[in-house]
Coordinates of C-alpha atoms in Angstrom, one line a residue:
M80 CA -40.2 18.9 -6.3
S81 CA -41.1 19.6 -2.7
I82 CA -38.4 19.7 0.1
R83 CA -38.8 17.1 2.6
W84 CA -38.6 18.4 6.4
G85 CA -37.4 16.9 9.5
I86 CA -37.6 18.8 12.8
L87 CA -34.9 18.3 15.3
G88 CA -36.5 18.8 18.5
A89 CA -40.5 18.8 19.3
G90 CA -40.8 21.8 21.8
N91 CA -43.1 24.7 21.4
I92 CA -41.3 26.5 18.6
A93 CA -41.4 23.4 16.5
H94 CA -45.1 23.2 17.1
R95 CA -45.4 26.8 15.3
F96 CA -42.8 25.7 12.7
A97 CA -45.0 22.5 11.7
R98 CA -48.2 24.6 11.5
S99 CA -46.5 26.8 9.1
V100 CA -44.5 24.3 6.9
A101 CA -48.1 22.6 6.4
K102 CA -49.0 25.8 4.4
E103 CA -46.1 26.2 2.1
P104 CA -46.9 24.4 -1.1
H105 CA -43.3 23.1 -1.9
S106 CA -42.7 21.7 1.5
V107 CA -43.6 18.5 3.4
L108 CA -43.0 17.5 7.1
V109 CA -41.8 14.0 7.0
G110 CA -40.2 13.3 10.3
F111 CA -39.0 14.6 13.7
S112 CA -36.9 13.6 16.7
C113 CA -37.9 13.9 20.3
R114 CA -36.4 12.5 23.4
T115 CA -39.7 12.1 25.0
R116 CA -42.4 9.5 23.9
Q117 CA -45.4 11.0 25.1
K118 CA -44.5 14.4 23.7
A119 CA -43.8 12.4 20.4
R120 CA -46.8 10.7 20.2
Q121 CA -48.8 13.9 20.8
F122 CA -46.8 15.6 18.0
A123 CA -47.1 12.9 15.5
E124 CA -50.8 12.9 16.1
E125 CA -51.1 16.7 15.6
F126 CA -49.1 17.0 12.3
S127 CA -49.9 13.5 10.8
V128 CA -46.1 12.2 10.8
P129 CA -45.8 8.7 10.0
A130 CA -44.5 6.3 12.7
E131 CA -41.5 5.0 10.8
H132 CA -40.2 8.6 10.8
V133 CA -40.6 9.2 14.5
Y134 CA -37.6 9.1 16.4
T135 CA -37.3 9.0 20.2
G136 CA -34.7 8.1 22.8
P137 CA -31.2 8.7 23.3
Q138 CA -30.4 8.6 19.7
A139 CA -33.5 10.0 18.4
H140 CA -31.6 13.2 16.9
Q141 CA -28.9 11.3 15.1
N142 CA -31.4 8.7 13.8
L143 CA -33.5 11.5 12.2
L144 CA -30.1 12.8 10.4
D145 CA -29.7 9.1 9.1
D146 CA -33.1 9.2 7.6
P147 CA -32.5 9.0 3.8
Q148 CA -36.3 10.3 3.1
I149 CA -35.2 13.8 4.7
D150 CA -33.9 16.6 2.7
A151 CA -33.5 19.4 5.3
I152 CA -33.9 20.0 9.1
Y153 CA -35.3 22.6 11.1
L154 CA -33.3 22.7 14.2
A155 CA -35.5 23.6 17.2
L156 CA -33.2 22.4 20.2
P157 CA -31.9 24.6 22.7
H158 CA -29.4 27.3 21.9
S159 CA -26.4 25.3 23.5
M160 CA -27.2 22.4 21.1
H161 CA -27.2 24.3 17.8
H162 CA -23.7 24.1 16.9
E163 CA -23.3 20.5 17.5
W164 CA -26.4 19.4 15.6
T165 CA -26.1 21.8 12.9
I166 CA -22.7 20.8 12.0
A167 CA -23.9 16.9 12.4
A168 CA -27.0 17.6 10.1
M169 CA -24.8 19.1 7.3
R170 CA -22.2 16.5 7.4
A171 CA -25.1 14.1 7.1
G172 CA -25.9 15.7 3.7
K173 CA -29.0 17.6 5.5
A174 CA -29.6 21.5 4.5
V175 CA -30.3 23.3 8.0
L176 CA -32.5 26.0 9.0
C177 CA -31.6 26.7 12.3
E178 CA -33.8 28.7 15.0
K179 CA -31.9 31.8 16.0
P180 CA -29.3 32.2 17.5
A181 CA -27.5 29.9 15.1
A182 CA -24.6 29.6 17.6
L183 CA -23.5 30.6 21.0
D184 CA -20.7 33.1 19.9
E185 CA -18.6 34.1 16.8
E186 CA -16.5 31.1 16.9
Q187 CA -19.2 28.5 16.7
M188 CA -20.8 30.3 13.8
R189 CA -17.5 30.5 12.0
D190 CA -17.3 26.5 12.6
I191 CA -20.8 26.4 11.0
A192 CA -20.2 28.7 7.8
K193 CA -16.9 26.6 7.2
V194 CA -18.6 23.4 7.3
S195 CA -21.3 24.6 5.1
R196 CA -18.7 26.1 2.7
Q197 CA -16.9 22.4 3.0
T198 CA -20.2 20.1 2.6
G199 CA -21.9 22.6 0.1
M200 CA -25.0 22.1 2.1
L201 CA -27.5 24.9 2.2
F202 CA -27.4 26.8 6.0
M203 CA -29.7 29.6 7.0
E204 CA -30.1 31.1 10.5
G205 CA -34.0 31.3 11.1
M206 CA -34.1 34.9 11.8
K207 CA -37.7 35.1 10.5
T208 CA -38.0 38.8 11.0
R209 CA -36.1 39.6 7.7
F210 CA -38.3 37.5 5.9
V211 CA -41.9 39.2 6.8
P212 CA -43.1 41.7 4.3
L213 CA -42.8 44.9 6.5
Y214 CA -39.0 44.2 6.8
A215 CA -38.6 44.3 3.0
R216 CA -40.5 47.4 2.6
V217 CA -38.5 49.0 5.5
K218 CA -35.2 47.6 3.8
G219 CA -36.5 49.2 0.5
A220 CA -37.4 52.5 1.9
V221 CA -33.9 52.9 3.6
D222 CA -32.1 51.7 0.4
D223 CA -33.9 54.1 -1.6
G224 CA -32.7 57.1 0.5
V225 CA -36.2 58.0 1.8
I226 CA -34.6 59.0 5.3
G227 CA -31.4 59.7 3.9
E228 CA -28.3 58.3 5.3
V229 CA -28.7 56.1 8.3
T230 CA -26.9 57.6 11.3
S231 CA -27.9 55.4 14.2
I232 CA -30.2 52.5 15.3
D233 CA -32.1 51.9 18.4
A234 CA -33.2 48.4 19.0
T235 CA -35.0 47.5 22.0
L236 CA -36.7 44.1 23.0
C237 CA -37.7 43.8 26.5
N238 CA -40.2 41.3 28.0
D239 CA -41.3 40.8 31.7
M240 CA -40.9 36.9 31.7
A241 CA -38.4 36.3 34.6
A242 CA -41.0 34.7 36.8
Q243 CA -42.4 32.5 34.1
I244 CA -39.2 31.0 32.7
E245 CA -37.6 30.7 36.3
A246 CA -40.7 28.6 37.4
A247 CA -40.3 26.6 34.3
G248 CA -36.6 25.9 34.5
S249 CA -36.1 26.9 31.0
Y250 CA -32.9 26.9 29.2
H251 CA -33.2 30.7 28.9
V252 CA -32.0 30.7 32.7
Q253 CA -29.2 28.4 32.2
P254 CA -25.5 29.7 32.4
V255 CA -24.7 27.9 29.2
G256 CA -27.0 28.9 26.2
G257 CA -29.0 31.1 28.4
G258 CA -29.5 34.7 28.9
V259 CA -31.4 37.7 27.4
L260 CA -28.7 38.6 24.8
L261 CA -28.8 35.3 22.8
D262 CA -32.8 35.0 23.3
C263 CA -34.0 38.7 22.7
G264 CA -30.9 40.4 21.8
C265 CA -30.2 38.5 18.8
Y266 CA -33.4 40.0 17.1
C267 CA -32.1 43.6 18.0
A268 CA -28.5 42.7 16.6
T269 CA -30.2 41.5 13.3
W270 CA -31.4 45.3 12.6
I271 CA -28.2 46.7 13.7
E272 CA -26.1 44.1 11.5
D273 CA -28.3 45.0 8.5
Y274 CA -28.3 48.7 8.4
L275 CA -24.8 49.6 10.1
S276 CA -21.5 48.4 8.5
G277 CA -18.0 48.4 10.0
G278 CA -16.2 47.4 13.3
I279 CA -17.8 47.6 16.8
D280 CA -16.1 50.3 19.0
H281 CA -16.5 52.7 22.1
L282 CA -18.8 50.4 23.7
N283 CA -20.7 51.1 27.0
V284 CA -22.7 48.4 28.7
D285 CA -25.2 48.4 31.9
G286 CA -27.3 45.6 32.9
L287 CA -28.4 42.9 35.3
Q288 CA -27.1 39.4 35.8
K289 CA -28.5 36.6 38.1
N290 CA -26.0 33.5 38.7
G291 CA -24.1 34.2 35.6
V292 CA -27.3 34.8 33.4
D293 CA -27.7 38.1 31.8
Y294 CA -31.5 39.2 32.5
Y295 CA -31.3 43.0 31.2
V296 CA -28.5 44.6 29.1
D297 CA -28.4 48.1 27.4
A298 CA -25.5 48.5 25.2
Q299 CA -24.6 51.7 23.6
F300 CA -21.8 51.7 21.0
E301 CA -20.5 52.5 17.4
V302 CA -20.7 50.5 14.4
G303 CA -18.4 51.8 11.6
G304 CA -18.7 55.3 13.4
N305 CA -22.6 55.3 13.6
Q306 CA -24.4 55.1 16.7
A307 CA -26.1 52.1 18.0
R308 CA -28.2 51.0 21.1
L309 CA -29.1 47.5 22.0
E310 CA -31.5 47.0 24.8
C311 CA -33.3 43.6 25.9
A312 CA -34.8 42.4 29.0
F313 CA -36.3 39.2 30.8
D314 CA -37.1 41.1 33.9
R315 CA -39.0 44.5 32.6
K316 CA -41.6 45.5 29.8
K317 CA -40.9 48.4 27.5
P318 CA -42.2 49.0 23.8
R319 CA -40.4 46.6 21.7
R320 CA -39.4 48.7 18.5
C321 CA -36.4 49.6 16.3
T322 CA -35.8 53.2 15.5
I323 CA -33.8 53.8 12.2
H324 CA -32.4 57.5 12.3
G325 CA -31.5 59.1 9.0
T326 CA -30.5 62.4 7.9
R327 CA -33.9 63.0 6.5
G328 CA -36.1 61.4 9.0
T329 CA -36.5 58.3 11.0
I330 CA -38.7 54.8 10.8
V331 CA -39.9 53.5 13.9
V332 CA -40.8 49.8 13.6
D333 CA -43.3 48.2 16.2
E334 CA -42.7 44.7 17.6
L335 CA -39.2 44.6 16.0
H336 CA -39.2 40.8 16.3
R337 CA -42.3 40.3 14.5
P338 CA -43.1 43.7 12.9
Q339 CA -46.3 44.6 10.6
E340 CA -46.5 48.2 11.5
A341 CA -44.2 51.1 11.1
T342 CA -44.1 55.1 11.1
V343 CA -42.0 57.2 8.7
T344 CA -41.3 60.6 10.0
L345 CA -39.4 62.9 7.4
N346 CA -37.8 66.1 8.5
G347 CA -40.5 69.0 8.9
Q348 CA -43.4 66.6 8.0
E349 CA -46.4 64.7 9.4
P350 CA -45.6 61.1 10.1
H351 CA -46.6 58.5 7.8
H352 CA -48.0 55.0 9.1
I353 CA -47.4 51.9 7.0
S354 CA -48.7 48.3 7.5
E355 CA -47.7 45.1 6.0
P356 CA -49.5 42.1 7.4
Y357 CA -47.8 38.7 7.5
V358 CA -48.3 36.0 4.5
V359 CA -49.9 33.2 6.7
D360 CA -47.7 33.7 9.6
D361 CA -44.5 35.1 10.9
F362 CA -42.8 31.8 10.0
Y363 CA -44.0 31.5 6.7
G364 CA -41.8 33.9 4.9
E365 CA -38.3 32.0 6.0
I366 CA -39.7 28.8 5.1
A367 CA -40.8 29.9 1.6
H368 CA -37.4 31.6 0.9
F369 CA -35.5 28.6 2.4
S370 CA -37.6 26.3 0.3
H371 CA -36.8 28.4 -3.1
L372 CA -33.1 28.3 -2.2
W373 CA -33.1 24.4 -1.7
R374 CA -35.1 23.6 -4.7
H375 CA -32.9 25.9 -7.0
G376 CA -29.5 24.4 -5.6
H377 CA -28.5 27.6 -3.5
T378 CA -26.1 27.1 -0.6
E379 CA -26.3 30.5 1.1
S380 CA -29.2 33.1 1.2
P381 CA -28.8 36.7 0.1
V382 CA -31.1 37.8 2.8
M383 CA -29.6 36.2 5.8
P384 CA -25.9 35.1 4.5
L385 CA -23.4 33.4 6.5
T386 CA -21.5 36.6 7.2
A387 CA -24.8 38.3 8.6
S388 CA -24.8 35.4 11.2
I389 CA -21.1 35.8 12.1
R390 CA -21.3 39.7 12.3
Q391 CA -24.4 39.3 14.8
A392 CA -22.7 36.9 16.8
R393 CA -19.6 39.2 16.8
I394 CA -22.1 42.1 18.2
L395 CA -23.3 40.1 20.9
D396 CA -19.9 38.7 21.9
S397 CA -18.5 42.2 22.1
I398 CA -21.5 43.1 24.4
R399 CA -21.0 40.0 26.3
Q400 CA -17.2 40.5 27.0
A401 CA -17.9 44.4 28.4
F402 CA -20.8 43.1 30.6
R403 CA -18.6 40.7 32.2
Y404 CA -15.8 42.5 33.6
T405 CA -14.7 41.7 37.1
P406 CA -12.0 42.9 39.9
D407 CA -9.8 40.0 38.2
S408 CA -10.2 41.8 34.7
L409 CA -8.4 44.9 36.8
A410 CA -5.7 42.7 38.3
T411 CA -5.0 41.4 35.0
L412 CA -4.4 44.6 33.5
Q413 CA -2.1 45.9 36.1
R414 CA -0.2 42.7 35.9
Q415 CA 0.1 43.6 32.2
E416 CA 1.5 47.1 33.2
D417 CA 4.1 45.5 35.8
I418 CA 5.5 43.2 33.4
L419 CA 5.7 45.6 30.2
R420 CA 8.2 47.9 31.5
Y421 CA 11.7 49.0 30.1
P422 CA 14.5 47.8 32.3
A423 CA 16.5 50.9 31.3
R424 CA 16.0 54.0 29.2
F425 CA 13.1 54.6 26.7
G426 CA 14.1 56.9 24.0
S427 CA 13.8 57.6 20.1
D428 CA 15.4 54.3 19.2
E429 CA 13.1 52.3 21.4
A430 CA 10.1 54.1 20.1
L431 CA 11.0 53.4 16.6
R432 CA 11.5 49.6 17.2
L433 CA 8.2 49.4 19.2
G434 CA 6.4 51.4 16.6
N435 CA 7.4 49.3 13.8
A436 CA 6.3 46.2 15.9
V437 CA 2.8 47.6 15.9
A438 CA 3.0 48.2 12.0
D439 CA 4.2 44.8 11.4
L440 CA 1.7 43.0 13.9
S441 CA -1.3 45.1 12.6
S442 CA -1.2 42.6 9.4
D443 CA -2.7 40.0 11.5
Y444 CA -6.1 41.7 12.1
G445 CA -6.7 42.5 8.5
R446 CA -7.4 46.0 9.4
G447 CA -5.2 49.2 9.6
V448 CA -4.2 51.2 12.5
L449 CA -2.7 54.4 13.5
V450 CA -0.2 54.3 16.1
Q451 CA 1.5 57.2 18.1
I452 CA 3.9 57.2 20.9
V453 CA 4.3 60.4 22.9
R454 CA 7.0 61.3 25.2
E455 CA 5.2 62.7 28.4
K456 CA 7.8 65.1 29.7
D457 CA 7.1 67.5 26.9
G458 CA 4.5 66.1 24.6
L459 CA 6.9 65.3 21.8
T460 CA 5.6 62.6 19.4
L461 CA 8.4 60.2 18.9
F462 CA 6.7 58.0 16.6
Q463 CA 3.5 58.4 14.6
W464 CA 2.5 56.1 11.6
A465 CA -0.8 55.4 9.9
S466 CA -1.9 52.7 7.2
D467 CA -3.5 54.0 4.1
D468 CA -6.9 53.3 5.4
K469 CA -6.8 55.5 8.2
A470 CA -8.2 59.2 8.5
P471 CA -7.7 62.2 10.6
R472 CA -10.4 61.0 13.1
N473 CA -8.1 58.0 14.1
L474 CA -5.5 60.6 15.3
E475 CA -8.2 62.4 17.2
F476 CA -9.1 58.9 18.8
A477 CA -5.6 58.2 19.8
Q478 CA -4.9 61.5 21.2
A479 CA -8.2 61.2 23.3
K480 CA -7.0 57.5 24.5
R481 CA -3.8 58.9 25.6
Q482 CA -5.5 61.6 27.7
A483 CA -7.9 58.9 29.3
S484 CA -4.7 56.8 30.2
L485 CA -3.1 59.9 31.8
T486 CA -6.3 60.7 33.8
C487 CA -6.6 57.5 35.2
G488 CA -2.7 56.7 35.6
H489 CA -3.2 53.3 33.8
S490 CA -4.0 51.9 30.3
S491 CA -7.3 53.5 28.9
L492 CA -8.9 50.3 29.2
W493 CA -8.0 49.8 32.6
G494 CA -9.7 53.1 33.1
Y495 CA -12.9 51.9 31.2
V496 CA -13.0 48.7 33.2
R497 CA -12.8 50.6 36.4
R498 CA -15.6 53.0 35.6
T499 CA -17.8 49.9 34.5
L500 CA -17.1 48.3 37.7
D501 CA -17.7 51.2 39.6
G502 CA -21.2 51.7 37.9
V503 CA -20.1 55.2 36.5
K504 CA -22.5 56.1 33.8
P505 CA -21.6 58.6 31.0
A506 CA -23.0 62.0 31.4
S507 CA -24.2 62.2 27.6
R508 CA -24.3 60.0 24.8
D509 CA -21.5 61.6 23.2
E510 CA -19.6 60.6 26.3
V511 CA -20.7 57.1 25.6
T512 CA -19.5 56.7 22.1
G513 CA -16.5 59.1 22.2
A514 CA -12.8 57.7 22.5
L515 CA -12.2 58.8 25.9
Y516 CA -13.2 55.3 27.5
S517 CA -11.9 53.2 24.6
A518 CA -9.1 50.7 24.9
G519 CA -5.9 51.2 23.1
A520 CA -3.5 53.6 25.0
F521 CA -0.9 52.2 27.4
P522 CA 1.8 53.7 29.7
I523 CA 5.3 53.2 28.9
V524 CA 7.5 52.9 32.4
D525 CA 11.5 53.1 32.1
G526 CA 13.9 51.8 34.7
T527 CA 13.3 54.6 36.9
G528 CA 9.7 53.5 37.5
Q529 CA 8.5 56.6 36.1
R530 CA 6.1 56.9 33.1
V531 CA 8.1 58.4 30.2
A532 CA 5.8 57.9 27.3
T533 CA 2.5 56.7 26.1
I534 CA 1.6 54.5 23.2
S535 CA -1.7 54.9 21.6
I536 CA -3.3 52.9 18.8
S537 CA -6.7 53.3 16.8
G538 CA -8.3 51.4 14.1
L539 CA -9.0 47.9 15.6
H540 CA -12.2 47.1 17.6
E541 CA -13.6 45.4 20.4
G542 CA -10.4 45.8 22.7
R543 CA -8.1 44.8 19.9
D544 CA -6.4 48.2 19.9
H545 CA -5.2 47.3 23.6
E546 CA -4.2 43.7 22.4
L547 CA -1.9 45.1 19.8
A548 CA -0.3 47.4 22.1
V549 CA 0.5 44.7 24.5
R550 CA 1.8 42.1 21.8
A551 CA 3.9 44.9 20.4
L552 CA 5.6 45.5 23.7
E553 CA 5.8 41.9 24.4
R554 CA 7.8 41.8 21.1
A555 CA 9.8 44.7 21.9
L556 CA 10.9 43.6 25.5
G557 CA 10.9 39.7 25.0
V558 CA 8.6 38.9 27.6
V559 CA 5.0 37.6 28.0
A560 CA 2.1 39.2 29.7
P561 CA -1.1 37.5 30.8
T562 CA -4.0 37.9 28.0
F563 CA -6.8 40.1 29.4
T564 CA -9.6 38.5 27.3
E565 CA -9.1 35.1 29.3
V566 CA -10.3 37.0 32.2
A567 CA -12.4 39.5 30.8
V568 CA -14.8 37.2 28.6

């Protein structure tokens, strides 16, 4: 039994897919959709698609989904259209292989995952990197402990293509769905997601934007306590590689988005080169894998599961949020501090109520926290509590956040945003990944207008420690403060 394919969109990437699918023995290209008649005619002639399965005009995409002769869709539309048409295809009873990125953000990706599970339709993000032979070999070596425990990953995909995409008016430079993070950054994110587990923290981002579109991004952060760097560009050329650092050595993967070569260097030994050519081409592996899943009734890939696509989107969302701080972000943070003040005294009773509010609200996040409230006149801890999953390092983080807050005279997130807007670069990698500039410490001011204490929270990620502190203060004071992420994102 062969899987009968339809292609949504007949652009350049669709041509590459069609050439590859013709070589997969259990696949056949049945139809496609294209808004332009001339392009459709050329595509149909090149790939011998019968006229009755060629759909053009305003309803082309929906007409393809309504075709009962098609089992699965390869979605090759611009990024901004992936969410809408993926969901439409699954609800029309079609399995979907969606070109990367599957969605513009985590929320859209969660929508897609929900519909996949509700309908029972197979969905997979077309992250073809994971399906070439070299990726499997590198993954196997790491899983077997060849380089020991993974400690960090550096992933760089920089291309000098700005003039080309600007001249073409490509979707890459459109404010919605464009930008280098979605186009190149997702390839970097897939390596980081697959080898590092845990939440995202201690994020520092440098970069360049034009007209609201990211052209260069250099993000350094932690994932589950391990180091990561994601660098991507439209406007400069650099070696495109992923370096996996371990306790016993490193693996350097060349051309991380289409890898065939890698070098393994174990501590104290000479480098060892490995080579794994494609089977047919860089698309073939993902097509063969998807075909196998469909023919055997699977609704999710073990190699590129829905959770992986969600986590990749979360990585890119976190970077995007940090990259887009504006002076309005500082104004919002200042407004929070102005509102979240105690009208009279703040003492041990108030600290107990505030700390208990944090513990209660933390259940909303599905992750434990450590909270500490310190009286500033003498450094006495008025309240401290940690959930069972926290470790001593969380107390160290909380204390470092408090110090960052005291240094800048505001919340620790205010200090981080101020440094980002000022273009102040960390002095070292340790400074990038340390807790000094991460969110989670908030000043407590009483009726005298003086700072009398600091609340510090550690354990959440992506600015959520700050969010939790604000929510707890809102509950304790019976007031509402502006939401920072409404401005920051």
